[in-house]
């Protein structure tokens, strides 16, 4: 499909641990929502990013890790691709991890910003994992990392154990509620994050 005049450049970024024994064919099939959206016929053809300086999509068979730093032109319909991608990666992932997706407004430029305009940029954090517990662990670890980093500007790290304990309580309660509601038997979609848009543009990942 042709996305040459698409309103967004969409950047997908993440490192996903893959179960040992998973072959390249299985990874290619799991990633089909991405490379098919890009108009490619295979993962090899679709793994190249819009930007040469980005490594694109790579599966390291030695470390069993899927590396994604890949940009494609697209529209809001890419969000449906992300649902399928997360479902597929849940089947192959060895542990919970996050995937960052950034939508850059291609029609927003420096002049628009100078005039006080707002871009349609958006940022979505997704989580994948072999089961709901692994996904929640990844969410918990990221939240603890972010909260501790922010609070260490004002407090010593040793003073924050109580804060971490409260975060753990929240996630324990969420997991207990999930188990009691029987949702534990349903495959998680992995879309555990929220997005934001507007004026301040999110910087691209640098490699």
mmCIF file of N, CA and C in Angstrom, residues 81-180:
data_model
loop_
_atom_site.group_PDB
_atom_site.id
_atom_site.type_symbol
_atom_site.label_atom_id
_atom_site.label_comp_id
_atom_site.label_asym_id
_atom_site.label_seq_id
_atom_site.Cartn_x
_atom_site.Cartn_y
_atom_site.Cartn_z
ATOM 1 N N UNK A 81 -3.080 -2.015 13.441
ATOM 2 C CA UNK A 81 -1.908 -2.866 13.231
ATOM 3 C C UNK A 81 -1.259 -3.198 14.575
ATOM 4 N N UNK A 82 -1.222 -2.226 15.481
ATOM 5 C CA UNK A 82 -0.572 -2.421 16.774
ATOM 6 C C UNK A 82 -1.294 -3.467 17.610
ATOM 7 N N UNK A 83 -2.620 -3.507 17.533
ATOM 8 C CA UNK A 83 -3.370 -4.535 18.269
ATOM 9 C C UNK A 83 -2.951 -5.931 17.810
ATOM 10 N N UNK A 84 -2.887 -6.124 16.489
ATOM 11 C CA UNK A 84 -2.495 -7.433 15.953
ATOM 12 C C UNK A 84 -1.049 -7.763 16.307
ATOM 13 N N UNK A 85 -0.176 -6.752 16.228
ATOM 14 C CA UNK A 85 1.233 -6.964 16.548
ATOM 15 C C UNK A 85 1.405 -7.439 17.985
ATOM 16 N N UNK A 86 0.726 -6.781 18.917
ATOM 17 C CA UNK A 86 0.861 -7.148 20.331
ATOM 18 C C UNK A 86 0.338 -8.553 20.593
ATOM 19 N N UNK A 87 -0.788 -8.894 19.982
ATOM 20 C CA UNK A 87 -1.318 -10.238 20.154
ATOM 21 C C UNK A 87 -0.310 -11.278 19.666
ATOM 22 N N UNK A 88 0.299 -11.009 18.522
ATOM 23 C CA UNK A 88 1.275 -11.950 17.954
ATOM 24 C C UNK A 88 2.526 -12.067 18.827
ATOM 25 N N UNK A 89 3.029 -10.929 19.306
ATOM 26 C CA UNK A 89 4.252 -10.953 20.112
ATOM 27 C C UNK A 89 4.014 -11.557 21.489
ATOM 28 N N UNK A 90 2.793 -11.471 22.000
ATOM 29 C CA UNK A 90 2.494 -12.146 23.264
ATOM 30 C C UNK A 90 2.786 -13.635 23.163
ATOM 31 N N UNK A 91 2.546 -14.216 21.991
ATOM 32 C CA UNK A 91 2.749 -15.647 21.795
ATOM 33 C C UNK A 91 4.232 -16.028 21.780
ATOM 34 N N UNK A 92 5.086 -15.093 21.342
ATOM 35 C CA UNK A 92 6.512 -15.404 21.166
ATOM 36 C C UNK A 92 7.404 -14.858 22.277
ATOM 37 N N UNK A 93 6.935 -13.881 23.036
ATOM 38 C CA UNK A 93 7.806 -13.194 23.997
ATOM 39 C C UNK A 93 8.149 -14.090 25.181
ATOM 40 N N UNK A 94 9.367 -13.921 25.675
ATOM 41 C CA UNK A 94 9.844 -14.700 26.812
ATOM 42 C C UNK A 94 9.652 -13.968 28.134
ATOM 43 N N UNK A 95 9.422 -12.664 28.071
ATOM 44 C CA UNK A 95 9.234 -11.851 29.276
ATOM 45 C C UNK A 95 8.479 -10.593 28.878
ATOM 46 N N UNK A 96 7.937 -9.904 29.860
ATOM 47 C CA UNK A 96 7.212 -8.673 29.581
ATOM 48 C C UNK A 96 8.153 -7.537 29.215
ATOM 49 N N UNK A 97 7.721 -6.701 28.308
ATOM 50 C CA UNK A 97 8.518 -5.542 27.924
ATOM 51 C C UNK A 97 7.615 -4.506 27.274
ATOM 52 N N UNK A 98 8.136 -3.300 27.106
ATOM 53 C CA UNK A 98 7.356 -2.227 26.503
ATOM 54 C C UNK A 98 7.776 -1.972 25.066
ATOM 55 N N UNK A 99 6.837 -1.470 24.287
ATOM 56 C CA UNK A 99 7.088 -1.029 22.919
ATOM 57 C C UNK A 99 6.573 0.401 22.812
ATOM 58 N N UNK A 100 7.430 1.314 22.375
ATOM 59 C CA UNK A 100 7.055 2.718 22.246
ATOM 60 C C UNK A 100 6.697 3.024 20.791
ATOM 61 N N UNK A 101 5.585 3.692 20.600
ATOM 62 C CA UNK A 101 5.150 4.066 19.249
ATOM 63 C C UNK A 101 4.876 5.563 19.236
ATOM 64 N N UNK A 102 5.532 6.280 18.325
ATOM 65 C CA UNK A 102 5.383 7.730 18.226
ATOM 66 C C UNK A 102 4.851 8.097 16.848
ATOM 67 N N UNK A 103 3.796 8.894 16.835
ATOM 68 C CA UNK A 103 3.224 9.420 15.594
ATOM 69 C C UNK A 103 3.707 10.861 15.427
ATOM 70 N N UNK A 104 4.471 11.121 14.370
ATOM 71 C CA UNK A 104 4.958 12.470 14.090
ATOM 72 C C UNK A 104 4.114 13.092 12.976
ATOM 73 N N UNK A 105 3.576 14.263 13.241
ATOM 74 C CA UNK A 105 2.740 14.976 12.280
ATOM 75 C C UNK A 105 3.624 15.541 11.157
ATOM 76 N N UNK A 106 3.510 14.985 9.959
ATOM 77 C CA UNK A 106 4.372 15.417 8.849
ATOM 78 C C UNK A 106 3.975 16.775 8.295
ATOM 79 N N UNK A 107 2.757 17.233 8.599
ATOM 80 C CA UNK A 107 2.293 18.514 8.065
ATOM 81 C C UNK A 107 2.562 19.674 9.015
ATOM 82 N N UNK A 108 3.150 19.364 10.178
ATOM 83 C CA UNK A 108 3.451 20.387 11.175
ATOM 84 C C UNK A 108 4.911 20.792 11.024
ATOM 85 N N UNK A 109 5.172 22.091 10.880
ATOM 86 C CA UNK A 109 6.552 22.529 10.679
ATOM 87 C C UNK A 109 6.928 23.633 11.665
ATOM 88 N N UNK A 110 8.152 24.130 11.519
ATOM 89 C CA UNK A 110 8.664 25.139 12.453
ATOM 90 C C UNK A 110 7.807 26.402 12.444
ATOM 91 N N UNK A 111 7.289 26.764 11.287
ATOM 92 C CA UNK A 111 6.464 27.974 11.208
ATOM 93 C C UNK A 111 5.171 27.802 11.994
ATOM 94 N N UNK A 112 4.565 26.612 11.905
ATOM 95 C CA UNK A 112 3.352 26.334 12.684
ATOM 96 C C UNK A 112 3.638 26.432 14.177
ATOM 97 N N UNK A 113 4.793 25.903 14.583
ATOM 98 C CA UNK A 113 5.158 25.931 15.995
ATOM 99 C C UNK A 113 5.396 27.363 16.459
ATOM 100 N N UNK A 114 6.052 28.167 15.620
ATOM 101 C CA UNK A 114 6.324 29.566 15.959
ATOM 102 C C UNK A 114 5.034 30.365 16.104
ATOM 103 N N UNK A 115 4.019 29.963 15.349
ATOM 104 C CA UNK A 115 2.730 30.664 15.402
ATOM 105 C C UNK A 115 1.816 30.137 16.496
ATOM 106 N N UNK A 116 2.341 29.226 17.313
ATOM 107 C CA UNK A 116 1.560 28.716 18.441
ATOM 108 C C UNK A 116 0.643 27.568 18.086
ATOM 109 N N UNK A 117 0.805 26.999 16.904
ATOM 110 C CA UNK A 117 -0.035 25.877 16.505
ATOM 111 C C UNK A 117 0.336 24.612 17.258
ATOM 112 N N UNK A 118 -0.587 23.652 17.264
ATOM 113 C CA UNK A 118 -0.340 22.381 17.934
ATOM 114 C C UNK A 118 -0.274 21.260 16.910
ATOM 115 N N UNK A 119 0.713 20.416 17.059
ATOM 116 C CA UNK A 119 0.857 19.279 16.152
ATOM 117 C C UNK A 119 -0.100 18.165 16.569
ATOM 118 N N UNK A 120 -0.250 17.194 15.680
ATOM 119 C CA UNK A 120 -1.044 16.011 15.987
ATOM 120 C C UNK A 120 -0.148 14.865 16.446
ATOM 121 N N UNK A 121 1.059 15.193 16.891
ATOM 122 C CA UNK A 121 1.955 14.167 17.406
ATOM 123 C C UNK A 121 1.260 13.373 18.511
ATOM 124 N N UNK A 122 1.556 12.099 18.588
ATOM 125 C CA UNK A 122 0.989 11.263 19.639
ATOM 126 C C UNK A 122 2.017 10.221 20.044
ATOM 127 N N UNK A 123 1.955 9.807 21.287
ATOM 128 C CA UNK A 123 2.881 8.801 21.803
ATOM 129 C C UNK A 123 2.078 7.733 22.540
ATOM 130 N N UNK A 124 2.348 6.465 22.211
ATOM 131 C CA UNK A 124 1.640 5.344 22.814
ATOM 132 C C UNK A 124 2.662 4.364 23.379
ATOM 133 N N UNK A 125 2.445 3.947 24.615
ATOM 134 C CA UNK A 125 3.282 2.923 25.226
ATOM 135 C C UNK A 125 2.489 1.625 25.287
ATOM 136 N N UNK A 126 3.015 0.573 24.658
ATOM 137 C CA UNK A 126 2.371 -0.733 24.633
ATOM 138 C C UNK A 126 3.199 -1.726 25.434
ATOM 139 N N UNK A 127 2.541 -2.756 25.943
ATOM 140 C CA UNK A 127 3.249 -3.790 26.694
ATOM 141 C C UNK A 127 2.888 -5.158 26.135
ATOM 142 N N UNK A 128 3.896 -6.001 25.982
ATOM 143 C CA UNK A 128 3.671 -7.375 25.547
ATOM 144 C C UNK A 128 4.344 -8.320 26.528
ATOM 145 N N UNK A 129 3.882 -9.562 26.550
ATOM 146 C CA UNK A 129 4.470 -10.559 27.437
ATOM 147 C C UNK A 129 3.769 -11.883 27.285
ATOM 148 N N UNK A 130 4.366 -12.953 27.797
ATOM 149 C CA UNK A 130 3.796 -14.285 27.645
ATOM 150 C C UNK A 130 2.512 -14.509 28.436
ATOM 151 N N UNK A 131 2.270 -13.690 29.452
ATOM 152 C CA UNK A 131 1.051 -13.819 30.255
ATOM 153 C C UNK A 131 0.789 -12.481 30.952
ATOM 154 N N UNK A 132 -0.411 -12.307 31.526
ATOM 155 C CA UNK A 132 -0.731 -11.028 32.178
ATOM 156 C C UNK A 132 0.229 -10.648 33.299
ATOM 157 N N UNK A 133 0.724 -11.643 34.049
ATOM 158 C CA UNK A 133 1.648 -11.341 35.140
ATOM 159 C C UNK A 133 2.935 -10.723 34.611
ATOM 160 N N UNK A 134 3.441 -11.252 33.490
ATOM 161 C CA UNK A 134 4.673 -10.722 32.904
ATOM 162 C C UNK A 134 4.464 -9.306 32.393
ATOM 163 N N UNK A 135 3.297 -9.055 31.812
ATOM 164 C CA UNK A 135 2.987 -7.709 31.318
ATOM 165 C C UNK A 135 2.912 -6.728 32.479
ATOM 166 N N UNK A 136 2.242 -7.139 33.567
ATOM 167 C CA UNK A 136 2.139 -6.257 34.734
ATOM 168 C C UNK A 136 3.504 -6.007 35.356
ATOM 169 N N UNK A 137 4.376 -7.011 35.341
ATOM 170 C CA UNK A 137 5.723 -6.823 35.883
ATOM 171 C C UNK A 137 6.478 -5.768 35.086
ATOM 172 N N UNK A 138 6.332 -5.811 33.756
ATOM 173 C CA UNK A 138 6.993 -4.811 32.914
ATOM 174 C C UNK A 138 6.424 -3.421 33.177
ATOM 175 N N UNK A 139 5.110 -3.330 33.350
ATOM 176 C CA UNK A 139 4.492 -2.043 33.670
ATOM 177 C C UNK A 139 4.975 -1.524 35.015
ATOM 178 N N UNK A 140 5.046 -2.422 35.991
ATOM 179 C CA UNK A 140 5.502 -2.054 37.329
ATOM 180 C C UNK A 140 6.940 -1.562 37.299
ATOM 181 N N UNK A 141 7.824 -2.297 36.617
ATOM 182 C CA UNK A 141 9.242 -1.934 36.573
ATOM 183 C C UNK A 141 9.442 -0.571 35.917
ATOM 184 N N UNK A 142 8.698 -0.309 34.837
ATOM 185 C CA UNK A 142 8.828 0.976 34.161
ATOM 186 C C UNK A 142 8.328 2.111 35.046
ATOM 187 N N UNK A 143 7.203 1.885 35.728
ATOM 188 C CA UNK A 143 6.671 2.924 36.609
ATOM 189 C C UNK A 143 7.628 3.214 37.760
ATOM 190 N N UNK A 144 8.170 2.168 38.370
ATOM 191 C CA UNK A 144 9.131 2.363 39.466
ATOM 192 C C UNK A 144 10.343 3.147 38.965
ATOM 193 N N UNK A 145 10.852 2.783 37.795
ATOM 194 C CA UNK A 145 12.003 3.481 37.218
ATOM 195 C C UNK A 145 11.702 4.964 37.031
ATOM 196 N N UNK A 146 10.536 5.278 36.462
ATOM 197 C CA UNK A 146 10.180 6.669 36.185
ATOM 198 C C UNK A 146 9.963 7.464 37.473
ATOM 199 N N UNK A 147 9.254 6.871 38.421
ATOM 200 C CA UNK A 147 8.946 7.566 39.671
ATOM 201 C C UNK A 147 10.216 7.810 40.485
ATOM 202 N N UNK A 148 11.065 6.790 40.604
ATOM 203 C CA UNK A 148 12.306 6.932 41.373
ATOM 204 C C UNK A 148 13.211 7.978 40.729
ATOM 205 N N UNK A 149 13.333 7.940 39.398
ATOM 206 C CA UNK A 149 14.169 8.932 38.719
ATOM 207 C C UNK A 149 13.687 10.348 38.988
ATOM 208 N N UNK A 150 12.370 10.536 38.977
ATOM 209 C CA UNK A 150 11.830 11.868 39.221
ATOM 210 C C UNK A 150 12.032 12.295 40.671
ATOM 211 N N UNK A 151 11.795 11.385 41.613
ATOM 212 C CA UNK A 151 11.851 11.750 43.026
ATOM 213 C C UNK A 151 13.275 11.861 43.551
ATOM 214 N N UNK A 152 14.233 11.218 42.868
ATOM 215 C CA UNK A 152 15.619 11.323 43.321
ATOM 216 C C UNK A 152 16.184 12.725 43.121
ATOM 217 N N UNK A 153 15.462 13.572 42.408
ATOM 218 C CA UNK A 153 15.881 14.979 42.323
ATOM 219 C C UNK A 153 15.705 15.678 43.664
ATOM 220 N N UNK A 154 14.832 15.107 44.497
ATOM 221 C CA UNK A 154 14.496 15.759 45.768
ATOM 222 C C UNK A 154 14.810 14.904 46.986
ATOM 223 N N UNK A 155 14.928 13.571 46.805
ATOM 224 C CA UNK A 155 15.144 12.665 47.935
ATOM 225 C C UNK A 155 16.269 11.699 47.621
ATOM 226 N N UNK A 156 16.904 11.202 48.674
ATOM 227 C CA UNK A 156 17.897 10.153 48.507
ATOM 228 C C UNK A 156 17.180 8.853 48.132
ATOM 229 N N UNK A 157 17.825 8.040 47.301
ATOM 230 C CA UNK A 157 17.207 6.801 46.850
ATOM 231 C C UNK A 157 16.767 5.903 47.992
ATOM 232 N N UNK A 158 17.523 5.889 49.083
ATOM 233 C CA UNK A 158 17.200 5.032 50.224
ATOM 234 C C UNK A 158 15.895 5.452 50.902
ATOM 235 N N UNK A 159 15.463 6.691 50.672
ATOM 236 C CA UNK A 159 14.235 7.174 51.296
ATOM 237 C C UNK A 159 12.982 6.772 50.520
ATOM 238 N N UNK A 160 13.162 6.158 49.367
ATOM 239 C CA UNK A 160 12.024 5.918 48.478
ATOM 240 C C UNK A 160 11.486 4.500 48.538
ATOM 241 N N UNK A 161 11.979 3.689 49.482
ATOM 242 C CA UNK A 161 11.516 2.307 49.568
ATOM 243 C C UNK A 161 10.020 2.231 49.843
ATOM 244 N N UNK A 162 9.507 3.168 50.621
ATOM 245 C CA UNK A 162 8.073 3.189 50.917
ATOM 246 C C UNK A 162 7.241 3.483 49.688
ATOM 247 N N UNK A 163 7.754 4.360 48.822
ATOM 248 C CA UNK A 163 7.056 4.680 47.586
ATOM 249 C C UNK A 163 6.979 3.447 46.683
ATOM 250 N N UNK A 164 8.108 2.741 46.569
ATOM 251 C CA UNK A 164 8.150 1.527 45.746
ATOM 252 C C UNK A 164 7.201 0.478 46.318
ATOM 253 N N UNK A 165 7.155 0.368 47.640
ATOM 254 C CA UNK A 165 6.261 -0.604 48.273
ATOM 255 C C UNK A 165 4.802 -0.302 47.952
ATOM 256 N N UNK A 166 4.434 0.980 47.924
ATOM 257 C CA UNK A 166 3.056 1.356 47.604
ATOM 258 C C UNK A 166 2.716 1.034 46.143
ATOM 259 N N UNK A 167 3.686 1.249 45.265
ATOM 260 C CA UNK A 167 3.472 0.883 43.859
ATOM 261 C C UNK A 167 3.255 -0.619 43.741
ATOM 262 N N UNK A 168 4.051 -1.400 44.469
ATOM 263 C CA UNK A 168 3.898 -2.858 44.442
ATOM 264 C C UNK A 168 2.514 -3.271 44.947
ATOM 265 N N UNK A 169 2.019 -2.584 45.956
ATOM 266 C CA UNK A 169 0.679 -2.891 46.476
ATOM 267 C C UNK A 169 -0.385 -2.663 45.405
ATOM 268 N N UNK A 170 -0.252 -1.565 44.671
ATOM 269 C CA UNK A 170 -1.226 -1.255 43.619
ATOM 270 C C UNK A 170 -1.245 -2.341 42.547
ATOM 271 N N UNK A 171 -0.067 -2.787 42.142
ATOM 272 C CA UNK A 171 -0.015 -3.815 41.107
ATOM 273 C C UNK A 171 -0.458 -5.172 41.642
ATOM 274 N N UNK A 172 -0.177 -5.466 42.901
ATOM 275 C CA UNK A 172 -0.658 -6.712 43.494
ATOM 276 C C UNK A 172 -2.179 -6.735 43.528
ATOM 277 N N UNK A 173 -2.771 -5.604 43.877
ATOM 278 C CA UNK A 173 -4.228 -5.510 43.903
ATOM 279 C C UNK A 173 -4.808 -5.647 42.507
ATOM 280 N N UNK A 174 -4.159 -5.037 41.535
ATOM 281 C CA UNK A 174 -4.641 -5.145 40.150
ATOM 282 C C UNK A 174 -4.586 -6.590 39.677
ATOM 283 N N UNK A 175 -3.506 -7.293 40.018
ATOM 284 C CA UNK A 175 -3.390 -8.690 39.595
ATOM 285 C C UNK A 175 -4.432 -9.558 40.298
ATOM 286 N N UNK A 176 -4.648 -9.303 41.573
ATOM 287 C CA UNK A 176 -5.669 -10.063 42.308
ATOM 288 C C UNK A 176 -7.045 -9.848 41.688
ATOM 289 N N UNK A 177 -7.344 -8.608 41.316
ATOM 290 C CA UNK A 177 -8.636 -8.314 40.694
ATOM 291 C C UNK A 177 -8.768 -9.012 39.340
ATOM 292 N N UNK A 178 -7.635 -9.065 38.610
ATOM 293 C CA UNK A 178 -7.652 -9.726 37.311
ATOM 294 C C UNK A 178 -7.944 -11.213 37.469
ATOM 295 N N UNK A 179 -7.294 -11.833 38.448
ATOM 296 C CA UNK A 179 -7.510 -13.256 38.687
ATOM 297 C C UNK A 179 -8.949 -13.523 39.106
ATOM 298 N N UNK A 180 -9.474 -12.716 40.019
ATOM 299 C CA UNK A 180 -10.814 -12.948 40.542
ATOM 300 C C UNK A 180 -11.895 -12.700 39.499
#
